[in-house]
XYZ file of C-alpha atoms in Angstrom:
697
model
C -59.904 19.024 7.456
C -62.535 20.037 10.033
C -62.730 21.672 13.988
C -65.112 20.735 16.193
C -65.608 22.015 19.732
C -68.246 22.647 21.407
C -71.501 23.264 18.344
C -69.193 24.750 16.449
C -67.483 22.639 13.402
C -64.840 24.686 11.037
C -64.757 23.195 8.143
C -61.530 24.634 6.323
C -61.481 22.772 3.164
C -64.688 24.058 2.626
C -64.557 27.826 3.979
C -67.444 27.269 6.221
C -68.214 27.789 9.707
C -71.738 26.614 11.685
C -72.810 26.598 15.120
C -75.920 24.561 16.315
C -76.030 23.473 12.619
C -76.458 27.186 11.031
C -73.836 28.140 8.619
C -72.469 32.030 10.244
C -70.976 34.419 7.543
C -67.540 35.007 8.249
C -65.215 37.179 7.136
C -62.143 35.557 4.984
C -59.648 37.227 6.680
C -61.000 36.145 10.118
C -61.671 32.936 8.936
C -58.354 32.070 8.390
C -57.361 33.551 12.181
C -59.458 31.082 13.112
C -58.408 28.228 11.497
C -54.673 29.107 12.658
C -55.671 29.398 16.365
C -57.386 25.436 15.697
C -53.699 24.212 14.009
C -52.424 26.107 17.563
C -54.609 25.402 19.996
C -53.927 25.967 23.828
C -50.378 28.353 22.789
C -49.879 31.503 23.587
C -49.759 33.419 20.243
C -48.421 36.942 19.854
C -49.626 39.231 17.197
C -46.326 39.609 15.871
C -46.582 35.918 14.928
C -50.429 36.395 12.990
C -49.257 38.775 11.607
C -46.411 36.689 9.844
C -48.660 33.702 9.314
C -52.602 34.630 8.816
C -51.807 38.593 7.463
C -48.989 37.260 5.573
C -46.215 40.098 7.158
C -49.082 42.752 5.483
C -48.338 46.407 7.166
C -51.417 46.448 8.815
C -51.369 47.732 12.779
C -52.604 45.775 16.016
C -55.764 46.953 15.725
C -56.588 45.082 12.818
C -55.503 41.447 14.613
C -58.060 42.851 17.863
C -60.543 43.810 15.450
C -60.360 40.350 14.058
C -60.308 38.606 16.943
C -62.865 40.820 18.265
C -65.116 39.443 15.174
C -64.549 35.719 16.565
C -65.607 36.241 19.830
C -68.664 37.760 18.428
C -69.190 34.656 16.132
C -67.973 31.991 18.893
C -68.596 33.173 22.563
C -71.705 33.447 24.478
C -70.803 36.236 25.981
C -67.771 37.933 23.716
C -67.293 40.714 27.004
C -66.241 37.411 28.832
C -64.489 35.119 26.551
C -63.515 31.373 27.472
C -63.059 30.384 24.055
C -60.379 33.040 23.062
C -58.862 34.007 25.731
C -56.298 37.199 26.072
C -52.902 36.414 27.440
C -51.480 39.174 29.291
C -47.988 40.831 27.363
C -48.152 38.151 24.319
C -51.481 37.592 22.500
C -54.561 35.428 22.064
C -54.986 31.369 22.751
C -57.798 29.323 21.810
C -58.895 27.797 25.517
C -60.365 24.456 23.768
C -58.536 20.940 21.895
C -60.430 20.676 18.643
C -61.300 16.937 17.448
C -59.980 17.064 14.050
C -61.103 15.072 11.152
C -59.327 14.725 8.042
C -61.130 14.562 4.933
C -59.423 12.749 1.557
C -57.918 15.418 -0.555
C -60.299 16.564 -3.667
C -59.109 15.560 -7.249
C -56.834 17.413 -9.803
C -59.936 18.431 -11.389
C -61.926 20.134 -8.261
C -59.098 22.034 -7.135
C -59.222 23.513 -10.775
C -62.637 24.392 -10.898
C -63.991 24.891 -7.489
C -63.244 28.041 -5.583
C -64.540 30.703 -3.877
C -63.787 34.527 -4.871
C -63.534 37.096 -2.064
C -63.043 41.130 -2.974
C -59.038 40.531 -1.919
C -58.903 36.859 -1.252
C -58.896 33.388 -3.784
C -59.884 30.335 -1.605
C -59.835 27.132 -2.916
C -61.977 24.543 -0.804
C -58.455 22.667 0.538
C -56.965 24.739 3.202
C -53.792 26.744 2.229
C -51.535 24.786 5.295
C -53.123 21.212 3.000
C -51.639 22.846 -0.026
C -48.758 24.647 0.884
C -47.799 21.327 2.413
C -47.139 19.398 -1.344
C -45.578 20.528 -4.055
C -48.705 20.788 -6.008
C -49.908 23.075 -3.662
C -46.920 25.176 -4.024
C -46.951 25.423 -7.763
C -51.195 26.064 -7.324
C -50.706 29.184 -4.848
C -47.795 30.146 -7.337
C -50.110 30.059 -10.563
C -53.254 31.677 -8.194
C -50.731 34.486 -7.531
C -49.541 35.015 -10.615
C -53.144 34.830 -12.525
C -55.018 37.626 -10.044
C -51.869 39.909 -10.062
C -52.300 39.788 -14.278
C -56.178 40.075 -13.441
C -56.065 43.180 -11.873
C -53.498 44.837 -14.102
C -55.419 43.750 -17.230
C -58.402 45.745 -15.165
C -57.006 48.777 -14.363
C -55.121 49.155 -18.374
C -58.751 48.821 -19.340
C -60.396 51.223 -17.487
C -57.503 53.550 -17.259
C -55.571 53.442 -20.342
C -52.789 55.236 -18.510
C -52.219 53.021 -15.470
C -48.726 51.938 -14.512
C -49.220 48.916 -11.650
C -45.454 49.600 -10.447
C -42.907 51.524 -10.389
C -42.931 55.249 -9.024
C -40.922 57.361 -7.129
C -41.600 56.354 -3.398
C -42.115 53.299 -1.342
C -44.022 52.603 2.127
C -40.995 52.872 4.984
C -43.149 52.786 8.458
C -46.144 53.659 10.240
C -47.345 54.855 13.560
C -50.311 55.991 15.174
C -50.064 60.347 15.687
C -52.995 59.831 18.074
C -54.517 57.411 20.245
C -57.809 58.060 21.856
C -61.202 57.141 22.651
C -63.715 58.597 20.153
C -62.626 59.334 17.119
C -59.576 61.436 15.696
C -59.511 62.637 11.901
C -59.017 65.464 9.669
C -55.540 65.720 10.574
C -54.073 69.370 8.992
C -49.493 69.833 9.889
C -48.284 73.135 9.967
C -44.683 72.131 9.421
C -43.048 75.380 10.291
C -44.194 75.345 13.322
C -44.876 71.891 14.280
C -48.580 72.364 14.910
C -51.285 69.209 14.361
C -55.234 70.461 14.225
C -57.554 68.262 13.768
C -61.477 67.437 14.248
C -62.237 65.013 17.399
C -65.568 63.369 18.403
C -66.134 61.639 22.038
C -68.567 59.122 20.810
C -70.757 59.005 17.363
C -73.569 60.513 18.986
C -71.443 63.800 19.831
C -70.293 66.976 17.202
C -66.846 66.855 16.120
C -64.365 69.675 17.910
C -61.314 71.360 17.109
C -58.576 70.565 18.678
C -54.714 71.504 18.572
C -51.544 69.925 19.780
C -48.030 72.024 19.119
C -44.773 70.244 18.955
C -43.383 68.879 22.090
C -46.914 69.967 24.102
C -49.875 67.936 25.460
C -52.703 68.310 23.158
C -55.746 70.592 24.072
C -59.577 71.500 22.432
C -60.070 74.899 20.532
C -63.391 74.911 20.341
C -66.405 72.926 22.291
C -69.667 74.266 21.247
C -72.935 73.349 19.782
C -71.387 73.619 15.951
C -70.463 70.269 13.829
C -66.932 70.976 12.885
C -66.105 69.743 9.344
C -62.603 71.021 8.457
C -59.576 72.756 9.979
C -56.792 74.658 8.787
C -53.839 76.095 10.908
C -51.483 79.058 9.366
C -48.449 80.693 9.526
C -49.759 83.754 11.720
C -51.374 81.625 14.135
C -55.011 81.372 13.557
C -57.178 78.710 13.055
C -59.566 78.748 9.949
C -62.695 76.041 10.537
C -65.389 75.197 8.745
C -68.616 74.231 10.608
C -72.238 73.243 10.847
C -74.952 74.432 12.233
C -76.453 71.199 13.240
C -76.803 67.536 11.579
C -80.657 68.275 10.540
C -80.157 71.885 8.444
C -77.067 71.809 7.816
C -75.576 75.226 7.264
C -72.139 75.810 6.691
C -69.688 78.480 7.602
C -66.364 79.052 7.548
C -65.296 81.216 10.921
C -61.623 82.420 11.520
C -60.621 81.106 15.392
C -57.849 82.880 17.638
C -56.440 79.859 19.410
C -55.061 81.710 22.842
C -58.200 84.147 23.246
C -60.871 81.392 21.352
C -62.442 84.569 19.569
C -64.639 83.749 16.665
C -64.400 85.436 12.875
C -67.569 84.620 10.813
C -65.530 84.439 7.588
C -68.398 83.381 4.884
C -71.166 81.321 4.391
C -71.083 78.294 2.015
C -73.828 76.792 1.828
C -76.874 74.494 2.406
C -76.301 70.624 3.008
C -72.734 71.401 2.677
C -69.412 69.371 4.614
C -66.808 71.588 3.123
C -63.015 71.162 2.994
C -60.771 74.174 2.721
C -57.152 75.278 2.103
C -55.362 78.085 2.350
C -53.728 80.093 -0.531
C -50.813 81.576 1.293
C -49.991 83.674 -1.864
C -52.739 84.944 -2.200
C -54.147 85.230 1.162
C -57.469 83.382 0.007
C -59.178 81.202 1.165
C -60.392 77.444 -0.968
C -63.606 75.638 -0.078
C -66.274 74.298 -1.715
C -69.991 75.677 -1.769
C -73.348 75.360 -3.342
C -76.869 77.016 -3.072
C -78.766 73.983 -2.678
C -78.582 70.826 -1.895
C -80.076 69.534 -5.166
C -76.654 71.117 -6.765
C -73.124 69.908 -7.120
C -70.688 71.469 -5.135
C -68.337 73.721 -6.897
C -65.039 75.482 -5.926
C -65.173 78.753 -4.540
C -62.068 81.491 -3.282
C -62.627 84.239 -0.923
C -59.756 86.668 -0.070
C -59.458 87.688 3.744
C -58.301 91.152 2.691
C -61.528 92.323 0.416
C -64.170 89.896 1.066
C -64.498 89.033 -2.654
C -65.760 85.347 -3.381
C -65.259 84.169 -6.930
C -66.517 80.664 -8.406
C -63.591 78.711 -9.199
C -64.928 75.468 -10.900
C -68.157 74.698 -12.841
C -68.806 70.784 -12.588
C -71.095 68.873 -15.157
C -74.694 68.587 -13.432
C -74.954 65.022 -13.484
C -77.759 62.918 -11.781
C -77.398 63.216 -7.842
C -74.189 64.463 -8.496
C -71.583 65.762 -5.683
C -69.772 67.420 -8.496
C -66.099 68.385 -7.585
C -66.157 66.729 -4.113
C -62.363 66.415 -3.081
C -59.374 68.939 -3.831
C -55.771 69.667 -3.041
C -53.884 73.143 -3.817
C -50.371 72.396 -5.436
C -47.424 73.594 -2.969
C -46.080 76.577 -5.477
C -50.139 77.828 -5.095
C -50.271 77.956 -8.872
C -53.048 74.761 -9.104
C -55.793 73.109 -8.028
C -55.885 69.474 -8.225
C -59.485 68.625 -8.612
C -61.650 65.486 -8.681
C -65.231 65.689 -9.822
C -67.768 62.737 -9.978
C -68.982 61.173 -12.790
C -71.951 59.042 -12.413
C -71.498 55.366 -13.688
C -67.810 56.482 -15.580
C -64.568 56.897 -13.333
C -64.148 60.001 -11.077
C -61.940 62.660 -12.975
C -58.829 64.520 -12.215
C -58.780 67.639 -13.114
C -56.296 70.235 -13.280
C -56.971 74.368 -12.928
C -54.322 76.404 -13.592
C -54.782 79.242 -11.080
C -53.546 82.074 -13.196
C -55.460 81.253 -16.102
C -58.101 79.460 -14.372
C -58.152 77.012 -17.329
C -58.755 73.037 -16.966
C -54.991 71.948 -18.197
C -55.442 68.124 -17.585
C -58.625 66.020 -17.449
C -58.469 62.274 -16.611
C -59.570 59.457 -15.827
C -58.325 58.813 -11.993
C -60.187 56.771 -9.091
C -63.852 57.194 -7.400
C -64.777 57.661 -4.109
C -61.588 59.460 -3.592
C -61.094 59.940 0.722
C -57.751 62.246 0.204
C -56.341 64.107 -2.279
C -52.983 65.862 -2.047
C -49.867 67.026 -3.558
C -46.621 65.492 -1.688
C -44.349 67.331 -4.964
C -44.668 69.704 -7.786
C -45.500 67.506 -10.141
C -47.009 64.614 -7.726
C -50.822 64.213 -6.441
C -51.326 61.576 -3.621
C -54.836 59.960 -3.925
C -56.938 57.680 -1.579
C -59.976 55.462 -1.494
C -61.110 52.004 0.125
C -58.877 50.246 -2.215
C -55.979 52.127 -1.023
C -52.919 54.524 -2.308
C -52.651 55.970 -5.677
C -50.066 58.592 -7.684
C -50.190 60.422 -10.146
C -47.763 62.538 -11.562
C -48.723 65.368 -13.539
C -45.789 65.048 -16.187
C -46.547 61.882 -17.484
C -50.055 61.265 -16.790
C -49.669 58.139 -15.089
C -51.567 56.540 -12.605
C -49.588 54.283 -10.219
C -51.045 51.782 -7.398
C -49.051 52.147 -4.163
C -50.411 50.150 -1.416
C -53.870 48.274 -1.241
C -53.597 46.154 1.385
C -53.681 49.428 4.105
C -56.430 51.352 4.609
C -55.993 55.105 3.791
C -58.586 57.803 4.717
C -57.946 61.685 4.432
C -54.729 63.103 3.797
C -52.511 65.936 4.567
C -48.634 66.301 4.355
C -46.579 65.424 7.574
C -43.037 67.390 8.355
C -42.098 66.529 4.831
C -42.892 66.005 1.557
C -42.174 62.197 2.111
C -44.748 61.643 5.258
C -48.269 61.763 5.406
C -51.075 62.076 7.913
C -54.328 59.747 7.544
C -57.158 58.536 9.460
C -57.966 55.245 9.810
C -60.957 54.442 11.347
C -63.324 51.339 12.518
C -67.260 51.677 12.407
C -70.218 48.916 13.605
C -74.004 49.985 12.470
C -76.163 47.714 13.332
C -80.403 47.474 12.486
C -82.574 47.347 15.554
C -86.295 46.241 16.104
C -88.625 49.054 18.234
C -91.544 48.005 19.244
C -94.431 51.125 18.382
C -95.317 50.766 22.415
C -91.030 51.462 23.502
C -90.679 48.698 25.531
C -88.250 46.828 24.072
C -85.490 47.537 21.295
C -83.445 44.401 19.922
C -80.617 43.978 17.000
C -81.672 42.246 14.425
C -78.383 42.130 12.977
C -75.234 41.617 14.654
C -72.444 41.766 12.320
C -68.796 43.817 12.532
C -69.446 46.297 9.587
C -71.908 48.630 8.283
C -75.468 47.464 7.436
C -78.343 49.881 6.413
C -81.390 49.996 4.577
C -83.997 47.511 6.530
C -86.866 47.028 4.363
C -89.896 44.963 5.191
C -91.562 42.668 3.202
C -95.172 42.983 2.756
C -96.546 39.696 3.494
C -93.984 38.705 6.474
C -91.210 39.950 7.944
C -88.769 39.092 5.620
C -85.948 41.960 5.553
C -83.449 42.940 3.121
C -80.666 45.676 4.102
C -76.851 46.441 2.987
C -74.402 44.788 4.671
C -70.314 45.424 3.929
C -69.832 42.833 6.501
C -68.007 40.585 4.513
C -65.548 42.907 3.390
C -67.507 44.254 0.291
C -70.927 46.130 -0.029
C -73.739 43.397 -0.812
C -77.329 42.565 -0.459
C -78.516 40.257 2.533
C -81.767 38.904 2.681
C -83.305 37.795 5.660
C -86.286 35.701 5.963
C -88.352 35.277 8.920
C -86.876 33.775 11.961
C -83.966 32.219 9.609
C -80.097 33.111 9.100
C -79.677 35.847 5.950
C -78.115 34.681 3.008
C -76.507 37.062 0.274
C -78.277 38.084 -2.920
C -75.232 37.613 -4.664
C -74.885 40.509 -7.764
C -72.530 39.509 -10.851
C -70.323 42.826 -10.288
C -69.234 44.920 -7.729
C -71.842 47.373 -5.545
C -71.068 50.936 -5.792
C -74.326 52.589 -4.607
C -77.961 51.261 -4.164
C -80.270 53.908 -4.272
C -83.927 51.694 -2.860
C -84.903 48.379 -2.266
C -89.111 47.247 -2.231
C -90.799 44.110 -1.692
C -93.413 42.620 -4.245
C -96.681 42.051 -2.891
C -95.820 38.329 -2.725
C -92.187 38.994 -0.548
C -90.722 36.480 -4.097
C -89.252 39.095 -5.778
C -87.223 41.932 -4.152
C -86.422 44.958 -6.462
C -83.344 47.361 -6.196
C -81.599 50.636 -7.782
C -77.879 49.026 -7.970
C -75.154 51.402 -9.227
C -78.134 53.496 -10.953
C -79.824 50.965 -12.762
C -83.252 48.975 -12.109
C -82.427 45.000 -10.392
C -84.953 43.002 -10.140
C -84.284 39.824 -7.882
C -86.347 36.447 -7.711
C -86.357 34.343 -4.547
C -86.870 31.360 -6.742
C -84.281 31.494 -8.941
C -82.015 33.449 -6.807
C -81.071 35.692 -9.604
C -81.323 39.533 -10.620
C -82.654 40.644 -14.211
C -81.733 44.211 -14.806
C -84.820 45.885 -16.186
C -85.858 49.331 -17.978
C -82.162 48.623 -19.752
C -82.663 52.551 -21.449
C -82.412 54.277 -17.862
C -78.878 54.732 -16.777
C -79.659 56.910 -14.104
C -82.432 55.169 -11.643
C -82.273 56.295 -8.111
C -85.794 55.915 -6.078
C -87.579 52.401 -7.043
C -91.403 50.914 -5.657
C -93.875 48.163 -6.837
C -97.198 49.995 -7.567
C -99.766 47.047 -7.792
C -99.073 45.506 -11.176
C -96.364 47.418 -12.360
C -93.032 49.413 -11.299
C -92.622 52.497 -10.580
C -88.741 54.758 -10.198
C -87.090 58.150 -10.398
C -85.173 58.952 -12.602
C -83.107 61.527 -14.318
C -83.859 62.281 -18.346
C -81.985 65.521 -19.734
C -81.423 66.992 -16.623
C -84.551 66.347 -15.240
C -85.917 63.940 -12.136
C -89.070 62.586 -12.724
C -91.769 59.439 -11.810
C -91.656 56.787 -14.444
C -93.554 53.362 -14.622
C -93.084 50.046 -15.910
C -95.781 47.696 -16.757
C -95.218 44.108 -15.637
C -97.532 43.076 -18.216
C -95.987 44.166 -21.323
C -92.440 45.930 -20.028
C -93.571 49.301 -21.488
C -92.247 52.556 -19.365
C -94.311 55.664 -19.190
C -93.850 58.669 -17.907
C -95.928 60.131 -14.606
C -94.751 63.393 -13.681
C -93.695 66.141 -15.626
C -92.534 68.675 -13.089
C -90.270 66.553 -10.820
C -90.058 63.205 -8.535
C -87.338 61.871 -6.342
C -88.801 59.084 -4.458
C -92.540 57.882 -4.988
C -94.693 55.129 -3.361
C -98.390 55.215 -4.152
C -100.957 52.899 -5.640
C -103.085 52.826 -9.212
C -105.244 55.876 -8.588
C -103.394 58.073 -5.896
C -99.140 58.677 -5.726
C -97.138 60.541 -2.461
C -94.009 62.057 -3.859
C -90.246 64.282 -3.069
C -88.906 66.531 -5.532
C -85.071 66.563 -5.720
C -84.943 70.806 -5.787
C -88.099 71.312 -3.340
C -88.648 70.993 -0.184
C -91.956 68.844 0.459
C -94.037 65.566 0.385
C -96.337 65.877 -2.280
C -99.634 63.768 -2.956
C -100.847 63.565 -6.802
C -104.368 62.160 -7.838
C -103.507 60.366 -10.887
C -107.236 60.738 -12.272
C -107.302 64.387 -12.054
C -103.975 65.436 -12.160
C -104.197 67.345 -9.256
C -100.741 67.909 -6.971
C -100.659 68.439 -3.452
C -98.619 69.665 -0.759
C -99.047 66.609 2.156
C -96.333 67.209 4.651
C -94.766 70.824 4.389
C -91.277 71.584 4.875
C -89.940 67.601 4.537
C -86.398 68.065 3.646
C -85.353 67.663 0.109
C -82.376 65.224 1.738
C -85.033 63.026 2.919
C -86.208 60.956 0.293
C -85.272 57.927 2.012
C -86.954 59.125 5.824
C -90.885 58.109 4.661
C -92.815 54.997 3.898
C -96.009 54.555 2.850
C -97.222 51.454 4.530
C -101.520 50.933 4.178
C -103.191 53.712 4.282
C -100.297 55.701 6.736
C -97.590 57.354 6.399
C -94.291 56.798 8.485
C -91.924 59.264 8.518
C -88.712 60.584 10.424
C -89.005 64.013 11.352
C -85.797 65.376 13.150
C -85.416 62.601 15.901
C -88.894 61.841 16.247
C -90.034 58.793 14.368
C -93.892 60.060 13.512
C -96.769 58.028 11.200
C -99.325 60.537 9.390
C -102.349 58.971 8.986
C -104.395 59.531 5.775
C -107.396 58.502 6.591
C -108.098 60.664 9.715
C -105.218 63.361 8.550
C -103.861 62.613 11.983
C -99.875 62.895 12.924
C -98.226 61.024 16.417
C -94.872 60.213 16.931
C -94.014 56.711 17.417
C -90.600 57.384 18.884
C -88.261 59.424 20.283
C -84.444 59.263 19.566
C -82.232 60.476 22.116
C -79.217 59.660 20.535
C -78.283 60.345 17.082
C -80.890 59.919 14.390
C -80.926 57.179 11.901
C -80.336 57.225 8.542
C -83.235 55.647 7.792
C -86.419 53.226 9.049
C -88.781 50.897 8.091
C -92.232 49.365 9.437
C -92.761 46.016 9.295
C -95.658 44.688 7.764
C -97.895 44.709 10.505
C -96.968 47.952 11.858
C -95.802 46.204 15.063
C -92.197 47.546 15.085
C -90.101 49.274 12.553
C -86.214 48.770 12.480
C -83.449 51.460 11.774
C -79.908 51.878 11.875
C -78.094 52.276 15.177
C -74.001 52.909 15.271
C -72.941 50.599 17.824
C -68.700 51.826 17.291
C -67.489 54.879 15.406
C -63.912 55.953 15.858
C -60.942 56.558 14.313
C -56.906 57.517 14.843
C -54.664 60.032 12.615
C -51.589 57.719 11.626
C -48.383 58.823 9.969
C -46.863 57.611 6.206
C -43.554 57.578 6.280
C -42.354 57.218 2.641
C -38.977 56.291 0.816
C -37.514 57.888 -1.728
C -36.288 55.744 -5.342
C -36.488 52.250 -4.455
C -35.296 52.430 -0.932
C -36.444 50.861 2.005
């Protein structure tokens, strides 16, 4: 079945949306919403009806519906801010204000239904609409079969990955959820002190503002406690009425320190410094009157956990994580209710991240088990239960049985904190839109190159055209998109989940794309539309680039990051640097590199073996902030985008970013314009999740 209105065609059978004969990328849930609107055109539809039929009764907020409608408007409307197709009906919901022409196609054969399906991260779509299948006995059986099959696949996957996981059961269920803060900007990192009914959290007015400290006592209005030139990263409230907060001096140097604050007088006392490039979490061990926090001596070292005795000022290292690649180390932790143990999440590279239980009396690791990756939040809700969250949902770990249980996978969870009891959780839910914009060198024009609801990062232009590759989660999962010049973008399909992308680079002819995906080197052919793994003996690959008729990449071998060369003629790999190398570009005579543990951008004469400093104090974390184009180096320095002409040894500032500087920029092949990421929307609020014991609802 197809729905036609204006220049828009909604092909429900093939799950395809076209406008002006151009296929549009559309998230699966958003497409389902559009089909529902088409089936109920010119009818006012409530949010509850949409939640029941499109979200199938899943527990999601009204914000999820609003976001999906906003995405539809962005795809369909000429002016999304003044919608003419999907109208808001006051106090009711929404209405599709046109009557589509319906074209009914014949149902496919049974064999087609079995074989032609499109798989997404959270849905399985047949090329027959859900309403068509549900109207027949075969459709009901078909979807029941798919549901059972998908459940078995998920269960088997977790059994294979984690031999101690359980898919069902447990000690609590999700009961209800409601927002705690409703504000513009972003509210995040909540901490609730149940004895005094005091909530403290961080708030950022907009994407370019620094996060500040807010407090709300029971029965009172929230108020700002700290508003200064520091960027605050975590906050807690103690029984003696003081606030402890971690902060950075700015977002460039990122020097970390922890302060004690009197919320009444606003007086601040420096407690301790916590390292360089550190965004630290803090906790108070009330039994020993000590702070626990993350720290590292330099940006090239992993996070370790430290304790600081408030009375004596004694500092002690508690954990010693493994040094694995570009390792974040012990990146999340939670203190047990009795103060005896720490639950610690350690990054493990290509392996599943580990949950370590540290006995704080003996300083021994008593449990070391695979957990979940990319942990956002960690909290103890009972002495024997640890809850963890990531992009997939909420998980429970029982330290008595060493069982990991997936509790909720349909709701977005961020940082976790306890509410007013052990069955009440606080978390944050956020929305972020980042798109890629082009900037003319003369600062006369800025325009969007992508217009997706989601996060679009890492623009990389070709060497022979303005073809662009970029990373995006606009479809619901991280994928690499390729956008040929003056043509729609398409997905460079990868055969497994993409968890990390180190760098991307185009070949000289723009017919191949090189990428470091999940710490492995891959080459994509635009002709064959296929990824091929290269240098398979290297499993810690980070930066990649083409250097004439070879590929150069950085990789960690025996604990040291260096530059390696892969010949495209015979596939032989040779080592180029022996004193460090983390990002690289250049030619067969000269290469330019950054290092993993030392600031600076370096030049190496490969014939003479002579190394010299090209740009002093180039930040260690700036490996993605520079680019060699012909004989010029373009790079970000603070909020300035600069160019260094190697022939003339002349530096020039091309652009100053009034707002927050982008994560990366890339110059086009003719040097006429460059592209950078720009944050369009960044918002979050704090929600309370109420749980119920046993199987009660």
